[in-house]
mmCIF file of C-alpha atoms and ligand atoms in Angstrom:
data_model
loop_
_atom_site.group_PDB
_atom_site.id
_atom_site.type_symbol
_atom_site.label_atom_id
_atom_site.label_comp_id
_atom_site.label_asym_id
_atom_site.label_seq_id
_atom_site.Cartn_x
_atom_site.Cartn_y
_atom_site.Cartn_z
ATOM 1 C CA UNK A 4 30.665 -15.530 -6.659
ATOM 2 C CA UNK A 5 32.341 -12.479 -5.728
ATOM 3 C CA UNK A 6 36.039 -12.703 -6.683
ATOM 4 C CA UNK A 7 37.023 -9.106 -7.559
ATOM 5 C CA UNK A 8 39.149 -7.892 -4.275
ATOM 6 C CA UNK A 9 37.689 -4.356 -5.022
ATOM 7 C CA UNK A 10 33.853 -5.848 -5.500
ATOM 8 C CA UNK A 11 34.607 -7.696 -1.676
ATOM 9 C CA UNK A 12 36.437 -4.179 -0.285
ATOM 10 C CA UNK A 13 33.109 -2.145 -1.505
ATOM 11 C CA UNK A 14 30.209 -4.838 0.039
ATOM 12 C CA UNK A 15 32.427 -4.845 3.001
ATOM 13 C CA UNK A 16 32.604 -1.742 3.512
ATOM 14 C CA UNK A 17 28.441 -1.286 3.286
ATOM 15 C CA UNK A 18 28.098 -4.363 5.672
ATOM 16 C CA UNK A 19 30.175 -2.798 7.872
ATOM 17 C CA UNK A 20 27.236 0.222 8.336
ATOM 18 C CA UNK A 21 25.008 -2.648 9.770
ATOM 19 C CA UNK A 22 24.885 -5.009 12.595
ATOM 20 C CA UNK A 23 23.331 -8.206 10.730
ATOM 21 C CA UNK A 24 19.723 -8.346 11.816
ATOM 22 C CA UNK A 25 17.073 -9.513 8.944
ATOM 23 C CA UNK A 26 15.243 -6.180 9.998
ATOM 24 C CA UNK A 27 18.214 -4.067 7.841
ATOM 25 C CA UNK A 28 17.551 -5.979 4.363
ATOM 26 C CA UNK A 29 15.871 -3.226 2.614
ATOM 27 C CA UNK A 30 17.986 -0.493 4.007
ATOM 28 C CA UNK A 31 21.202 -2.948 3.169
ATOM 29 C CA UNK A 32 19.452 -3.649 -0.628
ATOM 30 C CA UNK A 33 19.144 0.165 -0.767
ATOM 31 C CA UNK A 34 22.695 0.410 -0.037
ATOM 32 C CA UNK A 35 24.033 -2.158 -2.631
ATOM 33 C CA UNK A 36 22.240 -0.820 -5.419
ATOM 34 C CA UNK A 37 23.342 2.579 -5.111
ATOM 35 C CA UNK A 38 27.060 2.086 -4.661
ATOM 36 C CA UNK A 39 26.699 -0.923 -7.639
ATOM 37 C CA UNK A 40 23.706 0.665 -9.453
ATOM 38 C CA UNK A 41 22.192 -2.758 -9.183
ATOM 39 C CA UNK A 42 21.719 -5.858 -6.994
ATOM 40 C CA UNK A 43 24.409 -8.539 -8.115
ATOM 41 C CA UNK A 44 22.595 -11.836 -7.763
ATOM 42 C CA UNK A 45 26.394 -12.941 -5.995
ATOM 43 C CA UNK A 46 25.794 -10.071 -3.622
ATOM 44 C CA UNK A 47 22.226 -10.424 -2.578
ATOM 45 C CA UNK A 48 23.689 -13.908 -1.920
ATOM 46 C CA UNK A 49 26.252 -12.879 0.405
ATOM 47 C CA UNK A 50 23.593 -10.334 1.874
ATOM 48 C CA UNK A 51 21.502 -13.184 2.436
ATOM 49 C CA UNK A 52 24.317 -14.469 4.702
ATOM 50 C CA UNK A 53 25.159 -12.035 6.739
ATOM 51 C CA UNK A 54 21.428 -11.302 8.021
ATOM 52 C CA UNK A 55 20.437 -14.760 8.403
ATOM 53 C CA UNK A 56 18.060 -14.841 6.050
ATOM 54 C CA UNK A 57 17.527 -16.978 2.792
ATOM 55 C CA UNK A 58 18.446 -16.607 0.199
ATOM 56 C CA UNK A 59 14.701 -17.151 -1.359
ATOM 57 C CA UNK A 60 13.768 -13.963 1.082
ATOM 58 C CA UNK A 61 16.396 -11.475 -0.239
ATOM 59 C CA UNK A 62 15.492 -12.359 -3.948
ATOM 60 C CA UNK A 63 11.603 -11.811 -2.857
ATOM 61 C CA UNK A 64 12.136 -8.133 -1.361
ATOM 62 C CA UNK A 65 14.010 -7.254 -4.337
ATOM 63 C CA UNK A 66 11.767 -8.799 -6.839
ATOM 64 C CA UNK A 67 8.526 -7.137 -4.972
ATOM 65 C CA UNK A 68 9.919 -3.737 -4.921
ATOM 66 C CA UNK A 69 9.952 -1.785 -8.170
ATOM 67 C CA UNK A 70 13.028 0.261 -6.567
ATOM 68 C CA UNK A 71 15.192 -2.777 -7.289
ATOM 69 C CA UNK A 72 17.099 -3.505 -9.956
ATOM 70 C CA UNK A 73 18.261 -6.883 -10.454
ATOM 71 C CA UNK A 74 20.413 -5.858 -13.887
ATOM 72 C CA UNK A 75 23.083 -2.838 -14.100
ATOM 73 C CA UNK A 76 21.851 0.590 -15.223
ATOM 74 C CA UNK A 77 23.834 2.869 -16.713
ATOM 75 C CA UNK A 78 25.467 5.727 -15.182
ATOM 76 C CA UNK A 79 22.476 8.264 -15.554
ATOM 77 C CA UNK A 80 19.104 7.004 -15.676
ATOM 78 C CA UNK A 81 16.785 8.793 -17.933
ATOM 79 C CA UNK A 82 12.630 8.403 -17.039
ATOM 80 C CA UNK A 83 10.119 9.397 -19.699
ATOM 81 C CA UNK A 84 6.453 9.904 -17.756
ATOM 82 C CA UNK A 85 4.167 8.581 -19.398
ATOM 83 C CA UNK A 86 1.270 9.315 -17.198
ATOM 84 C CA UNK A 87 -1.970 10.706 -18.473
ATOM 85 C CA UNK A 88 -1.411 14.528 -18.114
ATOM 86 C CA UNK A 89 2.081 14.152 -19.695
ATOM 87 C CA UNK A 90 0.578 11.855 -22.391
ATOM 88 C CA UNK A 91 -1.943 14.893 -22.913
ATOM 89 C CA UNK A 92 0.657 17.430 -23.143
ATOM 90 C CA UNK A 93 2.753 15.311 -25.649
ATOM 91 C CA UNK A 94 5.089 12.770 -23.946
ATOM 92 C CA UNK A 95 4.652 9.912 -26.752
ATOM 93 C CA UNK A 96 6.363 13.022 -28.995
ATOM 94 C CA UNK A 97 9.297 13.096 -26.116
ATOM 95 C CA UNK A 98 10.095 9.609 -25.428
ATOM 96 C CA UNK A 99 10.081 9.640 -29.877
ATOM 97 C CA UNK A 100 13.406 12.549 -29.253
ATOM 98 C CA UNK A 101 14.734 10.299 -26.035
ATOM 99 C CA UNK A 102 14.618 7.324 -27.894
ATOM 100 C CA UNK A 103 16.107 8.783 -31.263
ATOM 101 C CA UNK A 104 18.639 11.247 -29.283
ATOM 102 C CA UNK A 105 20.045 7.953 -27.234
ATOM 103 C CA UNK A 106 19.617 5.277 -30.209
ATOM 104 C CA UNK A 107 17.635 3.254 -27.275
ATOM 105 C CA UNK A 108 14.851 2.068 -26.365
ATOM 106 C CA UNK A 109 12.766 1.921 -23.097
ATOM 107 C CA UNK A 110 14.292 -0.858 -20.808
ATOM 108 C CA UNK A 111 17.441 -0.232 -22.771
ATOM 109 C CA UNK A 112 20.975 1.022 -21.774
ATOM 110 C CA UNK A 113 23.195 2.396 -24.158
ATOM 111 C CA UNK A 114 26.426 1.089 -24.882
ATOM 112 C CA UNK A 115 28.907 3.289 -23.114
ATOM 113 C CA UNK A 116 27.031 2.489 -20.242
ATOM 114 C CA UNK A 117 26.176 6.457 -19.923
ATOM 115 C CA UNK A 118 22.108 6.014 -20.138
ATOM 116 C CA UNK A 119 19.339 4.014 -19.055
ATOM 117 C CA UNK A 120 15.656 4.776 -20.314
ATOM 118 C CA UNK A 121 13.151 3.962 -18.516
ATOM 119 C CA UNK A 122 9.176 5.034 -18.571
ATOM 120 C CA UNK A 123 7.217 6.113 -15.643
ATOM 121 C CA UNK A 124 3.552 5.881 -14.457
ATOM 122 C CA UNK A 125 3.845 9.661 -12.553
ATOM 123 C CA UNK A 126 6.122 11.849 -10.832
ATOM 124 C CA UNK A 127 3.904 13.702 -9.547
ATOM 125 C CA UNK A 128 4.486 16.871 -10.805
ATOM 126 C CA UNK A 129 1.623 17.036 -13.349
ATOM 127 C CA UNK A 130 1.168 20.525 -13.735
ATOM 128 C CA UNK A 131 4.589 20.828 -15.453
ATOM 129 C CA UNK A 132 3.950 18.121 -17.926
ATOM 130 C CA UNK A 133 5.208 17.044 -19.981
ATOM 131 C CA UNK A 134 7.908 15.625 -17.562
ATOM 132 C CA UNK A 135 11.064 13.794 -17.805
ATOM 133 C CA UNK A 136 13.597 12.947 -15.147
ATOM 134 C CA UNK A 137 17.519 12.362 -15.272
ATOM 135 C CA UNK A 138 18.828 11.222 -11.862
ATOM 136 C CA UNK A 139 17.677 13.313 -9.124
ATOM 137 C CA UNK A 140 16.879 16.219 -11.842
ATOM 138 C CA UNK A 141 13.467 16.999 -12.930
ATOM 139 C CA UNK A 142 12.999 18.890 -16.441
ATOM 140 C CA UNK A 143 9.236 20.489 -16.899
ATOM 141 C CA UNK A 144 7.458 21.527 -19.714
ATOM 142 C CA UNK A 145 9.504 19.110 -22.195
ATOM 143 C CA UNK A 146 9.658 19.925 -25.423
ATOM 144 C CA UNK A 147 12.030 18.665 -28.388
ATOM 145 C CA UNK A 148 14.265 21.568 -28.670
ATOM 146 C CA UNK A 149 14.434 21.220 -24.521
ATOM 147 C CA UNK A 150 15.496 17.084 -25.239
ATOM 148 C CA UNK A 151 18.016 18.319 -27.644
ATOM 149 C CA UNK A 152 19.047 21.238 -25.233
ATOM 150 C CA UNK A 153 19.514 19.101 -22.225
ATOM 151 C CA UNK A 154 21.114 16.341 -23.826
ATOM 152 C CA UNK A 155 23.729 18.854 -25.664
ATOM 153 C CA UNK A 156 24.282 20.266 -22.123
ATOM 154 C CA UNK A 157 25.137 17.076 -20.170
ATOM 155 C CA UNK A 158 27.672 16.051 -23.112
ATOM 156 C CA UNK A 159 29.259 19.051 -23.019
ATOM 157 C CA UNK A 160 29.824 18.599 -19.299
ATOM 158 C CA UNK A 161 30.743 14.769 -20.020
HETATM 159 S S1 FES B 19 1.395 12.374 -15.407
HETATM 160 FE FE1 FES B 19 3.438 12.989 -15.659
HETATM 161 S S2 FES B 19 3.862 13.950 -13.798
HETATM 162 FE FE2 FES B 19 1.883 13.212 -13.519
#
C-alpha cells in the first residue's frame, strides 16, 4: 500500500496526465518508472485501478516488456554490451573494469544507490565497439583507461 503522502502527491500527479482508459497503460507504466525508477508492485496496483483493468493485466505488460523494471535501479544505470562485435573488440575485458571499478556485479546496484549494471544484447552502434552506456550517454571505443576516465569524471561532478 501506498502510505507515504509524498509517494500519493507524485502518482497523482502522473494520473492526473491521463484520462483512465486501459489504452494509456504502457504510456502510464512508462511514466511511473521514470519518475520512481521502477514499477512499485503498490503502484501498478493502484494503476490497475484507475484504468479499469486487472490487476493480473498490468503485472503482464510489465513482466512482457524488457523496458520494465519491477525492482528500483539506482540513480544512473550503467549497460555493458555484450553483443558480438563488442565481445570481438574486448567487452568481457570492460565489464572485468565496470564490475571491479563499481564493486558490482551485473543485475547488481551498488549501495549508495548511485549505479545499476546491467548487460546488453546491442545498441546498435557496432562500429564503435566496444560500447557501454550510462543513462542517455553513449561512450565508444571503450577501453580501461576510458572506464577509469569516465568513472573519475562523473565522481568528480557527484
Ligand atoms: S554489438 Fe555492441 S553495439 Fe552492437
Amino acid at each position: 500500500m501506498i502510505t507515504l503522502v509524498e509517494d500519493r502527491e507524485k502518482l497523482n500527479e502522473i494520473l492526473s496526465h491521463y484520462s483512465g482508459h486501459k489504452e494509456e497503460l504502457i504510456p502510464v507504466l512508462q511514466e511511473v518508472q521514470e519518475k520512481y525508477r521502477y514499477l512499485p508492485a503498490d503502484v501498478m496496483l493502484e494503476i490497475a485501478r484507475f484504468l479499469h483493468v486487472p490487476a493480473s493485466t498490468v503485472f503482464g505488460v510489465s513482466t512482457f516488456y524488457a523496458q520494465f523494471k519491477l525492482t528500483p535501479s539506482g540513480k544512473h544505470v550503467v549497460r555493458v554490451c555484450r553483443g558480438t562485435a563488442c565481445h570481438v573488440k574486448g567487452s568481457p575485458r570492460i565489464l572485468r573494469e565496470v564490475v571491479n571499478r563499481l564493486g558490482i556485479k551485473p543485475g547488481q546496484t551498488t549501495g549508495d544507490w548511485e549505479y545499476t549494471l546491467d548487460t546488453v544484447a546491442c545498441i546498435g552502434a557496432c562500429a564503435l565497439a566496444p560500447n557501454m552506456t550510462i543513462d542517455d550517454e553513449t561512450y565508444g571505443q571503450v577501453t580501461a583507461r576510458k572506464v577509469a576516465e569516465v568513472f573519475g569524471d562523473r565522481t568528480r561532478r557527484g
